[in-house]
mmCIF file of N, CA and C in Angstrom:
data_model
loop_
_atom_site.group_PDB
_atom_site.id
_atom_site.type_symbol
_atom_site.label_atom_id
_atom_site.label_comp_id
_atom_site.label_asym_id
_atom_site.label_seq_id
_atom_site.Cartn_x
_atom_site.Cartn_y
_atom_site.Cartn_z
ATOM 1 N N GLN R 1 -2.585 18.507 -32.759
ATOM 2 C CA GLN R 1 -3.721 18.908 -31.942
ATOM 3 C C GLN R 1 -4.480 17.662 -31.491
ATOM 4 N N VAL R 2 -4.682 17.556 -30.193
ATOM 5 C CA VAL R 2 -5.375 16.400 -29.650
ATOM 6 C C VAL R 2 -6.885 16.576 -29.824
ATOM 7 N N GLN R 3 -7.520 15.538 -30.347
ATOM 8 C CA GLN R 3 -8.970 15.571 -30.516
ATOM 9 C C GLN R 3 -9.589 14.267 -30.081
ATOM 10 N N LEU R 4 -10.743 14.380 -29.438
ATOM 11 C CA LEU R 4 -11.583 13.227 -29.131
ATOM 12 C C LEU R 4 -12.921 13.483 -29.819
ATOM 13 N N VAL R 5 -13.324 12.572 -30.690
ATOM 14 C CA VAL R 5 -14.547 12.771 -31.466
ATOM 15 C C VAL R 5 -15.497 11.609 -31.212
ATOM 16 N N GLU R 6 -16.627 11.931 -30.606
ATOM 17 C CA GLU R 6 -17.641 10.918 -30.324
ATOM 18 C C GLU R 6 -18.562 10.727 -31.522
ATOM 19 N N SER R 7 -19.088 9.515 -31.651
ATOM 20 C CA SER R 7 -20.080 9.218 -32.674
ATOM 21 C C SER R 7 -20.953 8.065 -32.181
ATOM 22 N N GLY R 8 -22.051 7.853 -32.894
ATOM 23 C CA GLY R 8 -22.919 6.726 -32.565
ATOM 24 C C GLY R 8 -24.178 7.080 -31.797
ATOM 25 N N GLY R 9 -24.311 8.352 -31.427
ATOM 26 C CA GLY R 9 -25.522 8.755 -30.726
ATOM 27 C C GLY R 9 -26.711 8.784 -31.673
ATOM 28 N N GLY R 10 -27.888 8.987 -31.093
ATOM 29 C CA GLY R 10 -29.091 9.054 -31.913
ATOM 30 C C GLY R 10 -30.333 8.865 -31.089
ATOM 31 N N LEU R 11 -31.429 8.614 -31.797
ATOM 32 C CA LEU R 11 -32.730 8.399 -31.162
ATOM 33 C C LEU R 11 -33.045 6.913 -31.157
ATOM 34 N N VAL R 12 -33.428 6.400 -29.997
ATOM 35 C CA VAL R 12 -33.733 4.979 -29.862
ATOM 36 C C VAL R 12 -34.915 4.813 -28.914
ATOM 37 N N GLN R 13 -35.657 3.756 -29.082
ATOM 38 C CA GLN R 13 -36.794 3.499 -28.197
ATOM 39 C C GLN R 13 -36.328 2.842 -26.902
ATOM 40 N N THR R 14 -37.160 2.956 -25.890
ATOM 41 C CA THR R 14 -36.873 2.292 -24.614
ATOM 42 C C THR R 14 -36.620 0.806 -24.848
ATOM 43 N N GLY R 15 -35.549 0.310 -24.225
ATOM 44 C CA GLY R 15 -35.167 -1.080 -24.390
ATOM 45 C C GLY R 15 -34.181 -1.326 -25.509
ATOM 46 N N GLY R 16 -33.943 -0.314 -26.301
ATOM 47 C CA GLY R 16 -33.034 -0.455 -27.434
ATOM 48 C C GLY R 16 -31.573 -0.341 -27.029
ATOM 49 N N SER R 17 -30.710 -0.389 -28.041
ATOM 50 C CA SER R 17 -29.269 -0.359 -27.824
ATOM 51 C C SER R 17 -28.609 0.654 -28.739
ATOM 52 N N LEU R 18 -27.497 1.168 -28.277
ATOM 53 C CA LEU R 18 -26.623 2.022 -29.080
ATOM 54 C C LEU R 18 -25.189 1.727 -28.697
ATOM 55 N N ARG R 19 -24.300 1.955 -29.644
ATOM 56 C CA ARG R 19 -22.875 1.818 -29.359
ATOM 57 C C ARG R 19 -22.192 3.130 -29.698
ATOM 58 N N LEU R 20 -21.638 3.772 -28.679
ATOM 59 C CA LEU R 20 -20.900 5.011 -28.883
ATOM 60 C C LEU R 20 -19.428 4.700 -29.123
ATOM 61 N N SER R 21 -18.820 5.502 -29.973
ATOM 62 C CA SER R 21 -17.392 5.408 -30.221
ATOM 63 C C SER R 21 -16.754 6.759 -29.947
ATOM 64 N N CYS R 22 -15.497 6.724 -29.563
ATOM 65 C CA CYS R 22 -14.729 7.945 -29.338
ATOM 66 C C CYS R 22 -13.361 7.738 -29.984
ATOM 67 N N ALA R 23 -13.163 8.398 -31.097
ATOM 68 C CA ALA R 23 -11.913 8.272 -31.836
ATOM 69 C C ALA R 23 -10.958 9.369 -31.401
ATOM 70 N N ALA R 24 -9.775 8.970 -30.993
ATOM 71 C CA ALA R 24 -8.772 9.924 -30.541
ATOM 72 C C ALA R 24 -7.736 10.157 -31.631
ATOM 73 N N SER R 25 -7.270 11.367 -31.716
ATOM 74 C CA SER R 25 -6.224 11.705 -32.681
ATOM 75 C C SER R 25 -5.305 12.734 -32.054
ATOM 76 N N GLY R 26 -4.117 12.855 -32.624
ATOM 77 C CA GLY R 26 -3.164 13.836 -32.129
ATOM 78 C C GLY R 26 -2.145 13.263 -31.163
ATOM 79 N N ARG R 27 -2.495 12.185 -30.499
ATOM 80 C CA ARG R 27 -1.581 11.460 -29.617
ATOM 81 C C ARG R 27 -2.224 10.141 -29.254
ATOM 82 N N SER R 28 -1.407 9.227 -28.778
ATOM 83 C CA SER R 28 -1.924 7.937 -28.350
ATOM 84 C C SER R 28 -2.330 8.008 -26.881
ATOM 85 N N PHE R 29 -3.448 7.345 -26.567
ATOM 86 C CA PHE R 29 -3.895 7.249 -25.180
ATOM 87 C C PHE R 29 -3.771 5.826 -24.655
ATOM 88 N N SER R 30 -2.964 5.023 -25.299
ATOM 89 C CA SER R 30 -2.886 3.602 -24.952
ATOM 90 C C SER R 30 -2.326 3.360 -23.554
ATOM 91 N N SER R 31 -1.709 4.356 -22.957
ATOM 92 C CA SER R 31 -1.181 4.189 -21.606
ATOM 93 C C SER R 31 -1.968 4.999 -20.575
ATOM 94 N N ASN R 32 -3.121 5.503 -20.973
ATOM 95 C CA ASN R 32 -3.917 6.358 -20.096
ATOM 96 C C ASN R 32 -5.312 5.812 -19.868
ATOM 97 N N GLY R 33 -5.871 6.161 -18.722
ATOM 98 C CA GLY R 33 -7.269 5.865 -18.469
ATOM 99 C C GLY R 33 -8.171 6.752 -19.302
ATOM 100 N N MET R 34 -9.363 6.259 -19.561
ATOM 101 C CA MET R 34 -10.355 7.005 -20.318
ATOM 102 C C MET R 34 -11.720 6.785 -19.676
ATOM 103 N N GLY R 35 -12.675 7.628 -20.050
ATOM 104 C CA GLY R 35 -13.987 7.494 -19.429
ATOM 105 C C GLY R 35 -15.095 8.096 -20.262
ATOM 106 N N TRP R 36 -16.312 7.800 -19.835
ATOM 107 C CA TRP R 36 -17.518 8.385 -20.415
ATOM 108 C C TRP R 36 -18.289 9.132 -19.325
ATOM 109 N N PHE R 37 -18.801 10.278 -19.692
ATOM 110 C CA PHE R 37 -19.653 11.074 -18.822
ATOM 111 C C PHE R 37 -20.904 11.437 -19.608
ATOM 112 N N ARG R 38 -21.919 11.912 -18.899
ATOM 113 C CA ARG R 38 -23.120 12.373 -19.609
ATOM 114 C C ARG R 38 -23.731 13.554 -18.874
ATOM 115 N N GLN R 39 -24.439 14.365 -19.640
ATOM 116 C CA GLN R 39 -25.102 15.532 -19.087
ATOM 117 C C GLN R 39 -26.515 15.608 -19.633
ATOM 118 N N ALA R 40 -27.473 15.458 -18.754
ATOM 119 C CA ALA R 40 -28.879 15.567 -19.120
ATOM 120 C C ALA R 40 -29.287 17.042 -19.096
ATOM 121 N N PRO R 41 -30.349 17.405 -19.806
ATOM 122 C CA PRO R 41 -30.798 18.790 -19.844
ATOM 123 C C PRO R 41 -31.051 19.358 -18.447
ATOM 124 N N GLY R 42 -30.439 20.490 -18.150
ATOM 125 C CA GLY R 42 -30.644 21.150 -16.875
ATOM 126 C C GLY R 42 -29.904 20.524 -15.712
ATOM 127 N N LYS R 43 -29.053 19.549 -15.998
ATOM 128 C CA LYS R 43 -28.326 18.861 -14.925
ATOM 129 C C LYS R 43 -26.824 18.949 -15.146
ATOM 130 N N GLU R 44 -26.077 18.619 -14.095
ATOM 131 C CA GLU R 44 -24.628 18.627 -14.203
ATOM 132 C C GLU R 44 -24.125 17.381 -14.938
ATOM 133 N N ARG R 45 -22.939 17.492 -15.469
ATOM 134 C CA ARG R 45 -22.304 16.343 -16.101
ATOM 135 C C ARG R 45 -21.912 15.327 -15.027
ATOM 136 N N VAL R 46 -22.207 14.067 -15.273
ATOM 137 C CA VAL R 46 -21.936 13.021 -14.289
ATOM 138 C C VAL R 46 -21.170 11.853 -14.913
ATOM 139 N N PHE R 47 -20.505 11.154 -14.069
ATOM 140 C CA PHE R 47 -19.704 9.994 -14.465
ATOM 141 C C PHE R 47 -20.606 8.854 -14.927
ATOM 142 N N VAL R 48 -20.172 8.157 -15.990
ATOM 143 C CA VAL R 48 -20.893 6.984 -16.481
ATOM 144 C C VAL R 48 -20.035 5.735 -16.323
ATOM 145 N N ALA R 49 -18.823 5.790 -16.866
ATOM 146 C CA ALA R 49 -17.960 4.614 -16.821
ATOM 147 C C ALA R 49 -16.517 5.033 -17.069
ATOM 148 N N SER R 50 -15.585 4.204 -16.584
ATOM 149 C CA SER R 50 -14.174 4.458 -16.831
ATOM 150 C C SER R 50 -13.461 3.152 -17.093
ATOM 151 N N ILE R 51 -12.284 3.261 -17.698
ATOM 152 C CA ILE R 51 -11.501 2.093 -18.041
ATOM 153 C C ILE R 51 -10.026 2.437 -17.927
ATOM 154 N N ASN R 52 -9.232 1.492 -17.429
ATOM 155 C CA ASN R 52 -7.809 1.780 -17.308
ATOM 156 C C ASN R 52 -7.111 1.565 -18.650
ATOM 157 N N TRP R 53 -5.805 1.760 -18.686
ATOM 158 C CA TRP R 53 -5.075 1.760 -19.955
ATOM 159 C C TRP R 53 -5.188 0.430 -20.697
ATOM 160 N N SER R 54 -5.224 -0.669 -19.969
ATOM 161 C CA SER R 54 -5.225 -1.976 -20.628
ATOM 162 C C SER R 54 -6.628 -2.515 -20.889
ATOM 163 N N GLY R 55 -7.612 -1.889 -20.261
ATOM 164 C CA GLY R 55 -8.972 -2.407 -20.371
ATOM 165 C C GLY R 55 -9.300 -3.434 -19.312
ATOM 166 N N GLY R 56 -8.345 -3.721 -18.445
ATOM 167 C CA GLY R 56 -8.554 -4.750 -17.450
ATOM 168 C C GLY R 56 -9.330 -4.313 -16.232
ATOM 169 N N ILE R 57 -9.450 -3.009 -16.035
ATOM 170 C CA ILE R 57 -10.182 -2.476 -14.886
ATOM 171 C C ILE R 57 -11.234 -1.497 -15.388
ATOM 172 N N THR R 58 -12.463 -1.757 -15.052
ATOM 173 C CA THR R 58 -13.560 -0.870 -15.441
ATOM 174 C C THR R 58 -14.385 -0.509 -14.216
ATOM 175 N N ASN R 59 -15.012 0.655 -14.284
ATOM 176 C CA ASN R 59 -15.904 1.107 -13.228
ATOM 177 C C ASN R 59 -17.146 1.717 -13.866
ATOM 178 N N TYR R 60 -18.264 1.571 -13.184
ATOM 179 C CA TYR R 60 -19.533 2.068 -13.719
ATOM 180 C C TYR R 60 -20.329 2.787 -12.650
ATOM 181 N N ALA R 61 -21.096 3.765 -13.086
ATOM 182 C CA ALA R 61 -22.087 4.364 -12.206
ATOM 183 C C ALA R 61 -23.148 3.313 -11.905
ATOM 184 N N ASP R 62 -23.710 3.377 -10.714
ATOM 185 C CA ASP R 62 -24.722 2.386 -10.335
ATOM 186 C C ASP R 62 -25.901 2.382 -11.308
ATOM 187 N N SER R 63 -26.198 3.541 -11.857
ATOM 188 C CA SER R 63 -27.373 3.667 -12.724
ATOM 189 C C SER R 63 -27.228 2.919 -14.049
ATOM 190 N N VAL R 64 -26.003 2.553 -14.428
ATOM 191 C CA VAL R 64 -25.798 1.889 -15.722
ATOM 192 C C VAL R 64 -25.203 0.490 -15.581
ATOM 193 N N LYS R 65 -24.873 0.087 -14.366
ATOM 194 C CA LYS R 65 -24.274 -1.234 -14.155
ATOM 195 C C LYS R 65 -25.182 -2.324 -14.688
ATOM 196 N N GLY R 66 -24.576 -3.255 -15.416
ATOM 197 C CA GLY R 66 -25.333 -4.366 -15.966
ATOM 198 C C GLY R 66 -25.977 -4.065 -17.307
ATOM 199 N N ARG R 67 -25.990 -2.788 -17.695
ATOM 200 C CA ARG R 67 -26.597 -2.402 -18.980
ATOM 201 C C ARG R 67 -25.571 -1.839 -19.953
ATOM 202 N N PHE R 68 -24.572 -1.114 -19.441
ATOM 203 C CA PHE R 68 -23.553 -0.487 -20.274
ATOM 204 C C PHE R 68 -22.235 -1.237 -20.122
ATOM 205 N N THR R 69 -21.453 -1.242 -21.210
ATOM 206 C CA THR R 69 -20.124 -1.839 -21.186
ATOM 207 C C THR R 69 -19.135 -0.908 -21.857
ATOM 208 N N ILE R 70 -18.093 -0.547 -21.118
ATOM 209 C CA ILE R 70 -17.027 0.285 -21.679
ATOM 210 C C ILE R 70 -15.904 -0.621 -22.159
ATOM 211 N N SER R 71 -15.307 -0.262 -23.281
ATOM 212 C CA SER R 71 -14.193 -1.039 -23.808
ATOM 213 C C SER R 71 -13.311 -0.121 -24.631
ATOM 214 N N ARG R 72 -12.157 -0.618 -25.014
ATOM 215 C CA ARG R 72 -11.238 0.197 -25.795
ATOM 216 C C ARG R 72 -10.447 -0.688 -26.740
ATOM 217 N N ASP R 73 -9.992 -0.084 -27.831
ATOM 218 C CA ASP R 73 -9.109 -0.737 -28.790
ATOM 219 C C ASP R 73 -7.903 0.180 -28.939
ATOM 220 N N ASN R 74 -6.838 -0.141 -28.246
ATOM 221 C CA ASN R 74 -5.663 0.734 -28.253
ATOM 222 C C ASN R 74 -4.998 0.795 -29.629
ATOM 223 N N ALA R 75 -5.113 -0.254 -30.395
ATOM 224 C CA ALA R 75 -4.539 -0.235 -31.740
ATOM 225 C C ALA R 75 -5.239 0.800 -32.620
ATOM 226 N N LYS R 76 -6.520 1.017 -32.338
ATOM 227 C CA LYS R 76 -7.290 2.005 -33.104
ATOM 228 C C LYS R 76 -7.422 3.333 -32.367
ATOM 229 N N ASN R 77 -6.856 3.406 -31.154
ATOM 230 C CA ASN R 77 -6.950 4.635 -30.355
ATOM 231 C C ASN R 77 -8.410 5.056 -30.186
ATOM 232 N N THR R 78 -9.256 4.078 -29.901
ATOM 233 C CA THR R 78 -10.701 4.308 -29.856
ATOM 234 C C THR R 78 -11.306 3.716 -28.588
ATOM 235 N N LEU R 79 -12.226 4.481 -28.023
ATOM 236 C CA LEU R 79 -12.969 4.082 -26.839
ATOM 237 C C LEU R 79 -14.415 3.803 -27.240
ATOM 238 N N TYR R 80 -15.050 2.836 -26.570
ATOM 239 C CA TYR R 80 -16.428 2.472 -26.907
ATOM 240 C C TYR R 80 -17.306 2.456 -25.663
ATOM 241 N N LEU R 81 -18.594 2.628 -25.890
ATOM 242 C CA LEU R 81 -19.581 2.437 -24.830
ATOM 243 C C LEU R 81 -20.777 1.719 -25.445
ATOM 244 N N GLN R 82 -20.941 0.454 -25.112
ATOM 245 C CA GLN R 82 -22.104 -0.306 -25.554
ATOM 246 C C GLN R 82 -23.221 -0.104 -24.553
ATOM 247 N N MET R 83 -24.352 0.396 -25.019
ATOM 248 C CA MET R 83 -25.473 0.722 -24.140
ATOM 249 C C MET R 83 -26.666 -0.145 -24.524
ATOM 250 N N ASN R 84 -27.088 -0.995 -23.606
ATOM 251 C CA ASN R 84 -28.228 -1.879 -23.824
ATOM 252 C C ASN R 84 -29.356 -1.538 -22.849
ATOM 253 N N SER R 85 -30.521 -2.034 -23.139
ATOM 254 C CA SER R 85 -31.694 -1.816 -22.270
ATOM 255 C C SER R 85 -31.850 -0.348 -21.904
ATOM 256 N N LEU R 86 -31.784 0.490 -22.902
ATOM 257 C CA LEU R 86 -31.819 1.933 -22.664
ATOM 258 C C LEU R 86 -33.155 2.385 -22.095
ATOM 259 N N LYS R 87 -33.079 3.398 -21.231
ATOM 260 C CA LYS R 87 -34.244 3.963 -20.560
ATOM 261 C C LYS R 87 -34.336 5.456 -20.894
ATOM 262 N N PRO R 88 -35.515 6.034 -20.771
ATOM 263 C CA PRO R 88 -35.639 7.475 -21.030
ATOM 264 C C PRO R 88 -34.684 8.306 -20.173
ATOM 265 N N GLU R 89 -34.396 7.852 -18.965
ATOM 266 C CA GLU R 89 -33.490 8.609 -18.095
ATOM 267 C C GLU R 89 -32.029 8.545 -18.544
ATOM 268 N N ASP R 90 -31.736 7.750 -19.553
ATOM 269 C CA ASP R 90 -30.395 7.731 -20.143
ATOM 270 C C ASP R 90 -30.218 8.845 -21.173
ATOM 271 N N THR R 91 -31.290 9.558 -21.473
ATOM 272 C CA THR R 91 -31.204 10.659 -22.432
ATOM 273 C C THR R 91 -30.255 11.733 -21.923
ATOM 274 N N ALA R 92 -29.256 12.051 -22.742
ATOM 275 C CA ALA R 92 -28.230 13.015 -22.344
ATOM 276 C C ALA R 92 -27.259 13.214 -23.502
ATOM 277 N N VAL R 93 -26.392 14.190 -23.333
ATOM 278 C CA VAL R 93 -25.221 14.306 -24.200
ATOM 279 C C VAL R 93 -24.106 13.503 -23.542
ATOM 280 N N TYR R 94 -23.519 12.608 -24.309
ATOM 281 C CA TYR R 94 -22.465 11.742 -23.801
ATOM 282 C C TYR R 94 -21.100 12.245 -24.260
ATOM 283 N N TYR R 95 -20.181 12.344 -23.300
ATOM 284 C CA TYR R 95 -18.845 12.848 -23.568
ATOM 285 C C TYR R 95 -17.798 11.776 -23.250
ATOM 286 N N CYS R 96 -16.802 11.667 -24.099
ATOM 287 C CA CYS R 96 -15.667 10.822 -23.736
ATOM 288 C C CYS R 96 -14.559 11.723 -23.208
ATOM 289 N N ALA R 97 -13.693 11.141 -22.413
ATOM 290 C CA ALA R 97 -12.618 11.883 -21.781
ATOM 291 C C ALA R 97 -11.388 10.998 -21.669
ATOM 292 N N ALA R 98 -10.223 11.635 -21.634
ATOM 293 C CA ALA R 98 -8.976 10.884 -21.557
ATOM 294 C C ALA R 98 -7.993 11.552 -20.604
ATOM 295 N N VAL R 99 -7.157 10.742 -19.997
ATOM 296 C CA VAL R 99 -6.102 11.164 -19.074
ATOM 297 C C VAL R 99 -6.695 11.748 -17.797
ATOM 298 N N PRO R 100 -7.078 10.877 -16.870
ATOM 299 C CA PRO R 100 -7.660 11.356 -15.611
ATOM 300 C C PRO R 100 -6.654 12.168 -14.809
ATOM 301 N N GLN R 101 -7.121 13.288 -14.241
ATOM 302 C CA GLN R 101 -6.294 14.154 -13.414
ATOM 303 C C GLN R 101 -6.607 13.908 -11.940
ATOM 304 N N THR R 102 -7.861 14.078 -11.608
ATOM 305 C CA THR R 102 -8.364 13.724 -10.279
ATOM 306 C C THR R 102 -9.713 13.060 -10.478
ATOM 307 N N VAL R 103 -10.381 12.722 -9.427
ATOM 308 C CA VAL R 103 -11.675 12.052 -9.555
ATOM 309 C C VAL R 103 -12.633 12.944 -10.342
ATOM 310 N N GLY R 104 -13.105 12.426 -11.461
ATOM 311 C CA GLY R 104 -14.064 13.153 -12.276
ATOM 312 C C GLY R 104 -13.487 14.218 -13.162
ATOM 313 N N LEU R 105 -12.193 14.426 -13.104
ATOM 314 C CA LEU R 105 -11.563 15.467 -13.925
ATOM 315 C C LEU R 105 -10.566 14.824 -14.857
ATOM 316 N N TYR R 106 -10.765 15.056 -16.152
ATOM 317 C CA TYR R 106 -9.881 14.533 -17.176
ATOM 318 C C TYR R 106 -9.261 15.697 -17.942
ATOM 319 N N ARG R 107 -8.105 15.405 -18.521
ATOM 320 C CA ARG R 107 -7.391 16.461 -19.231
ATOM 321 C C ARG R 107 -8.033 16.781 -20.574
ATOM 322 N N TYR R 108 -8.500 15.752 -21.283
ATOM 323 C CA TYR R 108 -9.035 15.938 -22.628
ATOM 324 C C TYR R 108 -10.498 15.506 -22.671
ATOM 325 N N TRP R 109 -11.302 16.282 -23.412
ATOM 326 C CA TRP R 109 -12.729 16.004 -23.523
ATOM 327 C C TRP R 109 -13.179 16.085 -24.975
ATOM 328 N N GLY R 110 -14.137 15.264 -25.327
ATOM 329 C CA GLY R 110 -14.747 15.373 -26.634
ATOM 330 C C GLY R 110 -15.864 16.393 -26.626
ATOM 331 N N GLN R 111 -16.485 16.592 -27.793
ATOM 332 C CA GLN R 111 -17.548 17.587 -27.938
ATOM 333 C C GLN R 111 -18.907 17.046 -27.534
ATOM 334 N N GLY R 112 -19.030 15.745 -27.467
ATOM 335 C CA GLY R 112 -20.276 15.128 -27.038
ATOM 336 C C GLY R 112 -21.127 14.632 -28.191
ATOM 337 N N THR R 113 -21.948 13.628 -27.890
ATOM 338 C CA THR R 113 -22.907 13.103 -28.857
ATOM 339 C C THR R 113 -24.241 12.907 -28.148
ATOM 340 N N GLN R 114 -25.321 13.298 -28.807
ATOM 341 C CA GLN R 114 -26.642 13.258 -28.183
ATOM 342 C C GLN R 114 -27.237 11.860 -28.251
ATOM 343 N N VAL R 115 -27.721 11.393 -27.126
ATOM 344 C CA VAL R 115 -28.472 10.149 -27.052
ATOM 345 C C VAL R 115 -29.861 10.476 -26.514
ATOM 346 N N THR R 116 -30.873 10.102 -27.268
ATOM 347 C CA THR R 116 -32.250 10.345 -26.854
ATOM 348 C C THR R 116 -33.006 9.023 -26.842
ATOM 349 N N VAL R 117 -33.605 8.712 -25.708
ATOM 350 C CA VAL R 117 -34.359 7.470 -25.558
ATOM 351 C C VAL R 117 -35.826 7.834 -25.397
ATOM 352 N N SER R 118 -36.634 7.392 -26.338
ATOM 353 C CA SER R 118 -38.062 7.712 -26.296
ATOM 354 C C SER R 118 -38.827 6.631 -25.539
ATOM 355 N N SER R 119 -39.882 7.059 -24.849
ATOM 356 C CA SER R 119 -40.681 6.107 -24.070
ATOM 357 C C SER R 119 -41.825 5.540 -24.887
#
């Protein structure tokens, strides 16, 4: 059974940092793209960042460029999102995803981890 399990969320003050992890099990994703999305209360889920299979190509939403860094460790089958200079508008449930199908659509999704940034 394929599982993506996010961790590392929590409550942080404005300007703080968090590092999210997404541990994959059930199959290897070392040859697949992966990504992070987030959903704020009352809003749709939106793209945050993506990374190709090798980690050599990354993309970011304009709202997080320069503050967030996506990375992966294929040996550990784990995806990461380093979030710095956090703002209250970054408050959301963060989801990891694997195996892109079309733009914004991935085959596998995690359950999400809550990130709350207090002002």
